[in-house]
mmCIF file of C-alpha atoms and ligand atoms in Angstrom:
data_model
loop_
_atom_site.group_PDB
_atom_site.id
_atom_site.type_symbol
_atom_site.label_atom_id
_atom_site.label_comp_id
_atom_site.label_asym_id
_atom_site.label_seq_id
_atom_site.Cartn_x
_atom_site.Cartn_y
_atom_site.Cartn_z
ATOM 1 C CA MET C 299 -47.769 -138.164 34.752
ATOM 2 C CA GLY C 300 -46.250 -134.817 34.528
ATOM 3 C CA ASP C 301 -45.650 -132.535 37.544
ATOM 4 C CA ARG C 302 -48.338 -131.109 38.824
ATOM 5 C CA TYR C 303 -49.709 -127.342 39.456
ATOM 6 C CA ALA C 304 -52.866 -125.476 39.830
ATOM 7 C CA LEU C 305 -55.078 -122.396 39.689
ATOM 8 C CA ILE C 306 -56.704 -122.165 43.227
ATOM 9 C CA GLY C 307 -59.692 -119.049 43.420
ATOM 10 C CA ASN C 308 -62.753 -118.587 44.122
ATOM 11 C CA PRO C 309 -64.177 -118.555 41.143
ATOM 12 C CA VAL C 310 -62.320 -120.399 39.566
ATOM 13 C CA ALA C 311 -64.303 -122.746 36.327
ATOM 14 C CA HIS C 312 -64.835 -121.050 33.742
ATOM 15 C CA SER C 313 -61.015 -120.084 34.072
ATOM 16 C CA GLN C 314 -58.628 -120.255 30.788
ATOM 17 C CA SER C 315 -55.517 -120.866 32.579
ATOM 18 C CA PRO C 316 -55.362 -124.855 32.437
ATOM 19 C CA ARG C 317 -55.810 -124.530 27.850
ATOM 20 C CA ILE C 318 -52.830 -121.702 28.288
ATOM 21 C CA HIS C 319 -50.915 -123.766 30.338
ATOM 22 C CA ALA C 320 -51.006 -126.736 28.434
ATOM 23 C CA GLU C 321 -50.397 -124.633 24.687
ATOM 24 C CA PHE C 322 -47.224 -124.055 27.001
ATOM 25 C CA ALA C 323 -46.802 -127.122 27.686
ATOM 26 C CA ARG C 324 -46.851 -129.306 25.072
ATOM 27 C CA ALA C 325 -45.007 -126.254 22.625
ATOM 28 C CA THR C 326 -41.792 -126.043 25.134
ATOM 29 C CA SER C 327 -42.032 -130.392 25.468
ATOM 30 C CA GLN C 328 -42.320 -129.922 29.117
ATOM 31 C CA PRO C 329 -44.032 -132.462 31.531
ATOM 32 C CA LEU C 330 -46.222 -131.586 33.688
ATOM 33 C CA GLU C 331 -50.809 -130.765 33.884
ATOM 34 C CA TYR C 332 -52.108 -127.930 34.949
ATOM 35 C CA GLY C 333 -56.008 -128.549 36.927
ATOM 36 C CA LEU C 334 -58.397 -125.643 39.253
ATOM 37 C CA ILE C 335 -58.899 -125.877 42.756
ATOM 38 C CA GLU C 336 -61.436 -123.860 44.173
ATOM 39 C CA ALA C 337 -61.212 -122.992 47.815
ATOM 40 C CA PRO C 338 -63.694 -122.422 50.510
ATOM 41 C CA LEU C 339 -63.387 -118.643 51.546
ATOM 42 C CA ASP C 340 -62.473 -119.620 54.674
ATOM 43 C CA GLY C 341 -59.814 -122.679 53.978
ATOM 44 C CA PHE C 342 -57.428 -121.305 51.249
ATOM 45 C CA ALA C 343 -54.716 -122.541 53.096
ATOM 46 C CA ALA C 344 -55.601 -125.810 54.060
ATOM 47 C CA ALA C 345 -56.290 -126.080 50.442
ATOM 48 C CA VAL C 346 -53.012 -125.060 49.696
ATOM 49 C CA GLU C 347 -51.176 -127.692 52.377
ATOM 50 C CA HIS C 348 -53.146 -129.855 50.662
ATOM 51 C CA PHE C 349 -52.364 -129.956 47.338
ATOM 52 C CA ARG C 350 -48.005 -129.762 48.283
ATOM 53 C CA ALA C 351 -48.477 -132.494 50.656
ATOM 54 C CA ALA C 352 -49.632 -134.131 47.406
ATOM 55 C CA GLY C 353 -46.898 -133.615 45.511
ATOM 56 C CA GLY C 354 -47.688 -130.160 43.718
ATOM 57 C CA LYS C 355 -45.015 -128.176 42.018
ATOM 58 C CA GLY C 356 -46.648 -125.362 41.985
ATOM 59 C CA LEU C 357 -50.188 -122.632 42.114
ATOM 60 C CA ASN C 358 -51.783 -119.431 40.746
ATOM 61 C CA VAL C 359 -53.433 -118.050 42.775
ATOM 62 C CA THR C 360 -56.546 -115.981 42.179
ATOM 63 C CA LEU C 361 -59.054 -113.937 43.781
ATOM 64 C CA PRO C 362 -59.851 -113.160 46.252
ATOM 65 C CA PHE C 363 -57.204 -114.710 48.130
ATOM 66 C CA LYS C 364 -53.544 -112.652 46.353
ATOM 67 C CA GLN C 365 -53.115 -110.721 49.804
ATOM 68 C CA GLU C 366 -53.962 -114.188 52.176
ATOM 69 C CA ALA C 367 -51.500 -115.846 49.387
ATOM 70 C CA PHE C 368 -48.452 -113.126 50.069
ATOM 71 C CA ALA C 369 -49.693 -113.521 54.013
ATOM 72 C CA LEU C 370 -48.177 -117.219 53.803
ATOM 73 C CA CYS C 371 -45.376 -117.415 52.247
ATOM 74 C CA ARG C 372 -42.295 -117.689 53.051
ATOM 75 C CA HIS C 373 -39.717 -115.800 51.104
ATOM 76 C CA VAL C 374 -41.068 -113.461 48.365
ATOM 77 C CA SER C 375 -39.951 -111.270 45.583
ATOM 78 C CA GLU C 376 -39.073 -107.876 45.332
ATOM 79 C CA ARG C 377 -41.911 -107.290 43.330
ATOM 80 C CA ALA C 378 -44.619 -109.698 45.331
ATOM 81 C CA ARG C 379 -42.770 -107.180 47.588
ATOM 82 C CA VAL C 380 -44.028 -104.031 46.702
ATOM 83 C CA ALA C 381 -47.812 -105.083 45.648
ATOM 84 C CA GLN C 382 -47.458 -106.838 48.949
ATOM 85 C CA ALA C 383 -50.099 -109.733 46.904
ATOM 86 C CA VAL C 384 -48.590 -113.463 45.250
ATOM 87 C CA ASN C 385 -50.192 -114.644 42.105
ATOM 88 C CA THR C 386 -47.090 -117.421 42.011
ATOM 89 C CA LEU C 387 -46.025 -119.875 44.600
ATOM 90 C CA VAL C 388 -43.259 -122.336 43.938
ATOM 91 C CA LEU C 389 -44.397 -124.554 46.741
ATOM 92 C CA GLU C 390 -41.026 -126.792 46.425
ATOM 93 C CA THR C 391 -39.588 -123.068 48.523
ATOM 94 C CA GLY C 392 -42.423 -121.980 50.071
ATOM 95 C CA SER C 393 -41.879 -118.738 47.653
ATOM 96 C CA GLY C 394 -44.394 -116.373 45.825
ATOM 97 C CA ASP C 395 -43.902 -113.730 42.995
ATOM 98 C CA ASN C 396 -46.316 -111.707 41.203
ATOM 99 C CA THR C 397 -46.154 -112.052 37.604
ATOM 100 C CA ASP C 398 -49.227 -109.327 37.403
ATOM 101 C CA GLY C 399 -47.450 -106.226 36.536
ATOM 102 C CA VAL C 400 -44.746 -107.761 34.515
ATOM 103 C CA GLY C 401 -47.713 -109.773 32.127
ATOM 104 C CA LEU C 402 -49.995 -106.220 32.164
ATOM 105 C CA ALA C 403 -46.602 -104.313 30.500
ATOM 106 C CA ARG C 404 -45.737 -106.518 28.063
ATOM 107 C CA ASP C 405 -49.803 -106.828 27.234
ATOM 108 C CA LEU C 406 -49.670 -102.657 26.901
ATOM 109 C CA ALA C 407 -46.570 -102.755 25.265
ATOM 110 C CA GLN C 408 -46.228 -105.855 23.094
ATOM 111 C CA ASN C 409 -49.858 -107.125 22.182
ATOM 112 C CA LEU C 410 -51.667 -103.576 22.732
ATOM 113 C CA LYS C 411 -48.557 -101.369 21.322
ATOM 114 C CA VAL C 412 -49.938 -98.272 23.904
ATOM 115 C CA GLU C 413 -48.727 -95.740 24.473
ATOM 116 C CA PHE C 414 -49.644 -93.717 28.395
ATOM 117 C CA THR C 415 -48.999 -90.988 31.165
ATOM 118 C CA THR C 416 -51.493 -90.769 32.368
ATOM 119 C CA VAL C 417 -53.358 -94.047 34.422
ATOM 120 C CA LEU C 418 -56.661 -94.548 36.059
ATOM 121 C CA LEU C 419 -56.292 -98.419 38.506
ATOM 122 C CA LEU C 420 -59.895 -98.372 39.143
ATOM 123 C CA GLY C 421 -60.029 -101.389 41.935
ATOM 124 C CA ALA C 422 -57.408 -101.220 44.808
ATOM 125 C CA GLY C 423 -57.980 -105.302 45.465
ATOM 126 C CA GLY C 424 -54.768 -108.138 45.582
ATOM 127 C CA ALA C 425 -55.064 -107.304 41.244
ATOM 128 C CA ALA C 426 -54.574 -103.543 41.537
ATOM 129 C CA GLN C 427 -51.986 -104.241 44.170
ATOM 130 C CA GLY C 428 -50.306 -106.372 41.496
ATOM 131 C CA VAL C 429 -50.141 -104.279 38.603
ATOM 132 C CA VAL C 430 -49.542 -99.827 40.176
ATOM 133 C CA GLY C 431 -44.997 -101.158 40.235
ATOM 134 C CA ALA C 432 -45.300 -102.051 36.537
ATOM 135 C CA LEU C 433 -47.397 -98.663 35.159
ATOM 136 C CA LEU C 434 -44.946 -96.648 36.697
ATOM 137 C CA GLU C 435 -41.573 -98.375 35.558
ATOM 138 C CA ALA C 436 -43.579 -98.968 32.404
ATOM 139 C CA GLY C 437 -43.660 -95.238 32.199
ATOM 140 C CA ALA C 438 -47.134 -93.252 33.513
ATOM 141 C CA GLU C 439 -46.268 -90.557 35.224
ATOM 142 C CA ARG C 440 -49.402 -90.300 37.244
ATOM 143 C CA VAL C 441 -51.155 -93.359 37.893
ATOM 144 C CA VAL C 442 -54.932 -92.163 40.024
ATOM 145 C CA ILE C 443 -55.933 -95.400 41.827
ATOM 146 C CA ALA C 444 -60.234 -94.733 42.777
ATOM 147 C CA ASN C 445 -61.760 -97.329 44.557
ATOM 148 C CA ARG C 446 -65.585 -97.846 46.580
ATOM 149 C CA THR C 447 -63.315 -98.689 49.778
ATOM 150 C CA VAL C 448 -61.199 -95.115 49.579
ATOM 151 C CA SER C 449 -59.031 -95.513 52.296
ATOM 152 C CA LYS C 450 -58.011 -98.834 50.293
ATOM 153 C CA ALA C 451 -57.094 -96.297 47.802
ATOM 154 C CA SER C 452 -54.902 -94.439 50.056
ATOM 155 C CA ALA C 453 -53.458 -96.813 51.442
ATOM 156 C CA LEU C 454 -51.985 -98.185 48.124
ATOM 157 C CA ALA C 455 -51.442 -94.519 46.284
ATOM 158 C CA ALA C 456 -48.955 -93.836 49.460
ATOM 159 C CA ARG C 457 -46.574 -96.534 48.200
ATOM 160 C CA PHE C 458 -46.068 -94.642 44.931
ATOM 161 C CA PRO C 459 -44.335 -92.030 44.329
ATOM 162 C CA GLY C 460 -46.368 -91.274 41.412
ATOM 163 C CA ALA C 461 -49.647 -92.704 42.471
ATOM 164 C CA SER C 462 -52.428 -90.982 43.902
ATOM 165 C CA ALA C 463 -56.306 -91.848 45.576
ATOM 166 C CA CYS C 464 -59.385 -90.204 44.767
ATOM 167 C CA ALA C 465 -63.139 -91.046 45.478
ATOM 168 C CA TYR C 466 -65.187 -92.538 42.196
ATOM 169 C CA ASP C 467 -67.284 -88.452 41.917
ATOM 170 C CA ALA C 468 -64.319 -87.259 42.864
ATOM 171 C CA LEU C 469 -62.356 -87.916 39.931
ATOM 172 C CA PRO C 470 -60.856 -85.027 38.042
ATOM 173 C CA GLY C 471 -62.335 -84.207 34.503
ATOM 174 C CA GLU C 472 -58.831 -84.790 32.694
ATOM 175 C CA ALA C 473 -58.895 -86.864 29.689
ATOM 176 C CA PHE C 474 -56.957 -89.933 30.521
ATOM 177 C CA ASP C 475 -54.662 -92.102 28.274
ATOM 178 C CA LEU C 476 -55.684 -95.081 30.163
ATOM 179 C CA VAL C 477 -58.242 -96.513 32.444
ATOM 180 C CA ILE C 478 -57.520 -99.707 33.369
ATOM 181 C CA ASN C 479 -60.626 -101.854 35.328
ATOM 182 C CA ALA C 480 -59.087 -103.582 37.805
ATOM 183 C CA THR C 481 -62.158 -104.519 40.084
ATOM 184 C CA SER C 482 -63.731 -107.892 40.152
ATOM 185 C CA ALA C 483 -67.979 -105.715 39.649
ATOM 186 C CA GLY C 484 -66.918 -107.312 35.790
ATOM 187 C CA LEU C 485 -67.763 -110.973 37.261
ATOM 188 C CA SER C 486 -71.164 -110.143 39.146
ATOM 189 C CA ASP C 487 -72.216 -107.750 35.745
ATOM 190 C CA GLN C 488 -71.466 -104.347 37.889
ATOM 191 C CA ALA C 489 -69.396 -101.303 36.970
ATOM 192 C CA PRO C 490 -67.656 -98.854 38.956
ATOM 193 C CA PRO C 491 -69.546 -95.883 39.324
ATOM 194 C CA LEU C 492 -67.859 -93.974 37.127
ATOM 195 C CA PRO C 493 -68.489 -90.060 36.629
ATOM 196 C CA PRO C 494 -70.306 -89.128 33.028
ATOM 197 C CA GLY C 495 -68.280 -88.691 30.002
ATOM 198 C CA LEU C 496 -65.000 -90.088 32.251
ATOM 199 C CA LEU C 497 -64.590 -92.675 29.377
ATOM 200 C CA ARG C 498 -64.021 -91.443 25.501
ATOM 201 C CA SER C 499 -62.364 -91.170 22.441
ATOM 202 C CA GLY C 500 -58.585 -91.428 22.513
ATOM 203 C CA MET C 501 -58.047 -93.270 25.488
ATOM 204 C CA LEU C 502 -57.381 -97.627 26.350
ATOM 205 C CA ALA C 503 -60.364 -99.282 27.960
ATOM 206 C CA TYR C 504 -58.618 -101.765 29.587
ATOM 207 C CA ASP C 505 -60.289 -104.671 31.412
ATOM 208 C CA MET C 506 -57.858 -107.846 33.457
ATOM 209 C CA VAL C 507 -61.771 -109.624 34.041
ATOM 210 C CA TYR C 508 -61.231 -111.564 30.592
ATOM 211 C CA GLY C 509 -64.377 -113.333 28.353
ATOM 212 C CA ARG C 510 -66.581 -111.344 28.465
ATOM 213 C CA GLU C 511 -67.309 -108.515 27.597
ATOM 214 C CA THR C 512 -68.403 -105.872 31.161
ATOM 215 C CA PRO C 513 -70.629 -103.552 31.412
ATOM 216 C CA PHE C 514 -67.823 -100.959 32.288
ATOM 217 C CA LEU C 515 -65.777 -102.213 28.202
ATOM 218 C CA ALA C 516 -69.333 -101.990 27.072
ATOM 219 C CA ALA C 517 -69.544 -98.015 28.444
ATOM 220 C CA ALA C 518 -66.374 -97.652 26.918
ATOM 221 C CA LYS C 519 -67.445 -98.842 23.942
ATOM 222 C CA ARG C 520 -70.132 -96.404 23.615
ATOM 223 C CA ALA C 521 -68.609 -93.053 24.486
ATOM 224 C CA GLY C 522 -65.740 -94.548 21.765
ATOM 225 C CA ALA C 523 -62.777 -95.210 23.394
ATOM 226 C CA ARG C 524 -61.117 -97.987 22.806
ATOM 227 C CA THR C 525 -60.993 -100.989 24.646
ATOM 228 C CA CYS C 526 -60.027 -104.905 25.231
ATOM 229 C CA ASP C 527 -60.051 -107.425 27.770
ATOM 230 C CA GLY C 528 -58.220 -108.617 29.774
ATOM 231 C CA LEU C 529 -56.761 -112.400 28.047
ATOM 232 C CA GLY C 530 -53.513 -110.598 26.906
ATOM 233 C CA MET C 531 -52.468 -109.596 29.964
ATOM 234 C CA LEU C 532 -53.409 -113.003 31.609
ATOM 235 C CA VAL C 533 -51.245 -115.198 28.765
ATOM 236 C CA GLU C 534 -48.133 -112.881 29.602
ATOM 237 C CA GLN C 535 -48.356 -113.399 33.550
ATOM 238 C CA ALA C 536 -48.752 -116.642 32.516
ATOM 239 C CA ALA C 537 -45.786 -117.769 31.136
ATOM 240 C CA GLU C 538 -43.990 -115.171 33.229
ATOM 241 C CA SER C 539 -45.555 -118.167 36.239
ATOM 242 C CA PHE C 540 -44.382 -120.858 33.711
ATOM 243 C CA PHE C 541 -40.774 -119.441 33.141
ATOM 244 C CA LEU C 542 -40.460 -119.497 37.264
ATOM 245 C CA TRP C 543 -41.747 -122.833 37.691
ATOM 246 C CA ARG C 544 -39.310 -124.620 35.103
ATOM 247 C CA GLY C 545 -36.890 -121.754 33.643
ATOM 248 C CA VAL C 546 -38.135 -121.991 30.291
ATOM 249 C CA ARG C 547 -39.991 -119.271 28.737
ATOM 250 C CA PRO C 548 -43.314 -119.739 25.925
ATOM 251 C CA GLN C 549 -43.766 -117.823 22.856
ATOM 252 C CA THR C 550 -47.027 -115.916 23.904
ATOM 253 C CA ARG C 551 -48.184 -114.511 21.252
ATOM 254 C CA PRO C 552 -48.939 -118.062 19.613
ATOM 255 C CA VAL C 553 -51.520 -118.605 22.393
ATOM 256 C CA LEU C 554 -52.830 -115.159 22.237
ATOM 257 C CA GLU C 555 -54.075 -115.904 19.296
ATOM 258 C CA LYS C 556 -55.432 -118.820 18.759
ATOM 259 C CA LEU C 557 -57.802 -117.931 22.313
ATOM 260 C CA ARG C 558 -58.849 -114.937 20.391
ATOM 261 C CA GLY C 559 -59.921 -117.323 17.164
ATOM 262 C CA ALA C 560 -57.731 -116.082 15.060
HETATM 263 P P1 ATR H 495 -59.150 -109.249 43.549
HETATM 264 O O1 ATR H 495 -58.090 -110.115 43.427
HETATM 265 O O2 ATR H 495 -59.455 -109.132 42.064
HETATM 266 O O3 ATR H 495 -58.854 -107.466 43.348
HETATM 267 P P2 ATR H 495 -60.485 -108.684 45.670
HETATM 268 O O4 ATR H 495 -59.690 -108.033 45.713
HETATM 269 O O5 ATR H 495 -61.570 -108.748 46.578
HETATM 270 O O6 ATR H 495 -59.856 -108.426 43.796
HETATM 271 O O7 ATR H 495 -60.773 -106.505 45.171
HETATM 272 C C1 ATR H 495 -62.185 -106.647 45.055
HETATM 273 C C2 ATR H 495 -62.063 -105.018 44.119
HETATM 274 O O8 ATR H 495 -63.022 -104.837 43.758
HETATM 275 C C3 ATR H 495 -61.715 -103.775 45.385
HETATM 276 O O9 ATR H 495 -61.698 -102.947 44.541
HETATM 277 C C4 ATR H 495 -63.446 -103.637 45.172
HETATM 278 O O10 ATR H 495 -64.057 -102.548 45.798
HETATM 279 P P3 ATR H 495 -64.067 -102.624 47.287
HETATM 280 O O11 ATR H 495 -62.423 -102.263 48.189
HETATM 281 O O12 ATR H 495 -64.647 -100.753 47.818
HETATM 282 O O13 ATR H 495 -64.894 -103.158 47.954
HETATM 283 C C5 ATR H 495 -63.520 -103.474 44.243
HETATM 284 N N1 ATR H 495 -65.232 -103.819 43.785
HETATM 285 C C6 ATR H 495 -66.175 -104.939 43.753
HETATM 286 N N2 ATR H 495 -67.283 -105.015 43.233
HETATM 287 C C7 ATR H 495 -67.586 -103.945 43.083
HETATM 288 C C8 ATR H 495 -68.510 -103.178 42.298
HETATM 289 N N3 ATR H 495 -69.781 -103.835 42.338
HETATM 290 N N4 ATR H 495 -68.287 -101.216 42.575
HETATM 291 C C9 ATR H 495 -67.337 -101.297 42.307
HETATM 292 N N5 ATR H 495 -65.903 -101.269 43.051
HETATM 293 C C10 ATR H 495 -66.174 -102.484 42.925
#
């Protein structure tokens, strides 16, 4: 039996993370196993402690616990501090990191080869928080953050020069190069309420949700936009987490191709 890792969140049942980490472990000959922990909404800290006390080495954290994970850490990396959200816990040291931003940036640059200067980011929760800094570093000149609860978008945008906040119904008519859905709306088969005409051809519409065509992606496709789900980001952020835990960087392309059935 190898070292134990897991994804903790709610829900987690349909996650591809165990399969991705099993592929990485096999390819790099690392002795580890990776499971799933569905923590009760009011039981995140207790579930983390239970796993740690039983010998667990590390956790990936997904919704809705990324901000709580940040608050729980003894030490956080610079990029987690900037995000104020943690998706990777190293339990031996009590430290937290955020690999979402670098995961998205690598998917956009290396897998999708997309260039962008203007970005519309939908959502202001843990998933959105993790990527604003990375989008600006990756070349975005302007990141507009739209959220149902506008105060959360304003608070997030205020932390980054180059970012601004907007209500959905006040979004500018300009064409964005890239529209990223970082809301959890797709999980309940809903879409953020975008003004008509915002999604159009010539842009990339990216949904961080993977494994299904969300209403956001379906609308973008109808509007003639290029579309992509979040599977590439998932694989890239997983590779970075794997590197933090094991000191070995797995190749991502073969795993992504396998998962996409190519
Ligand atoms: P995550 O870690 O995935 O970001 P989260 O912190 O629970 O999860 O945040 C969920 C995000 O999805 C929020 O931005 C939320 O908007 P509010 O802050 O206004 O609640 C957004 N969201 C969830 N369901 C939505 C829906 N049906 N339409 C629009 N936004 C939605």
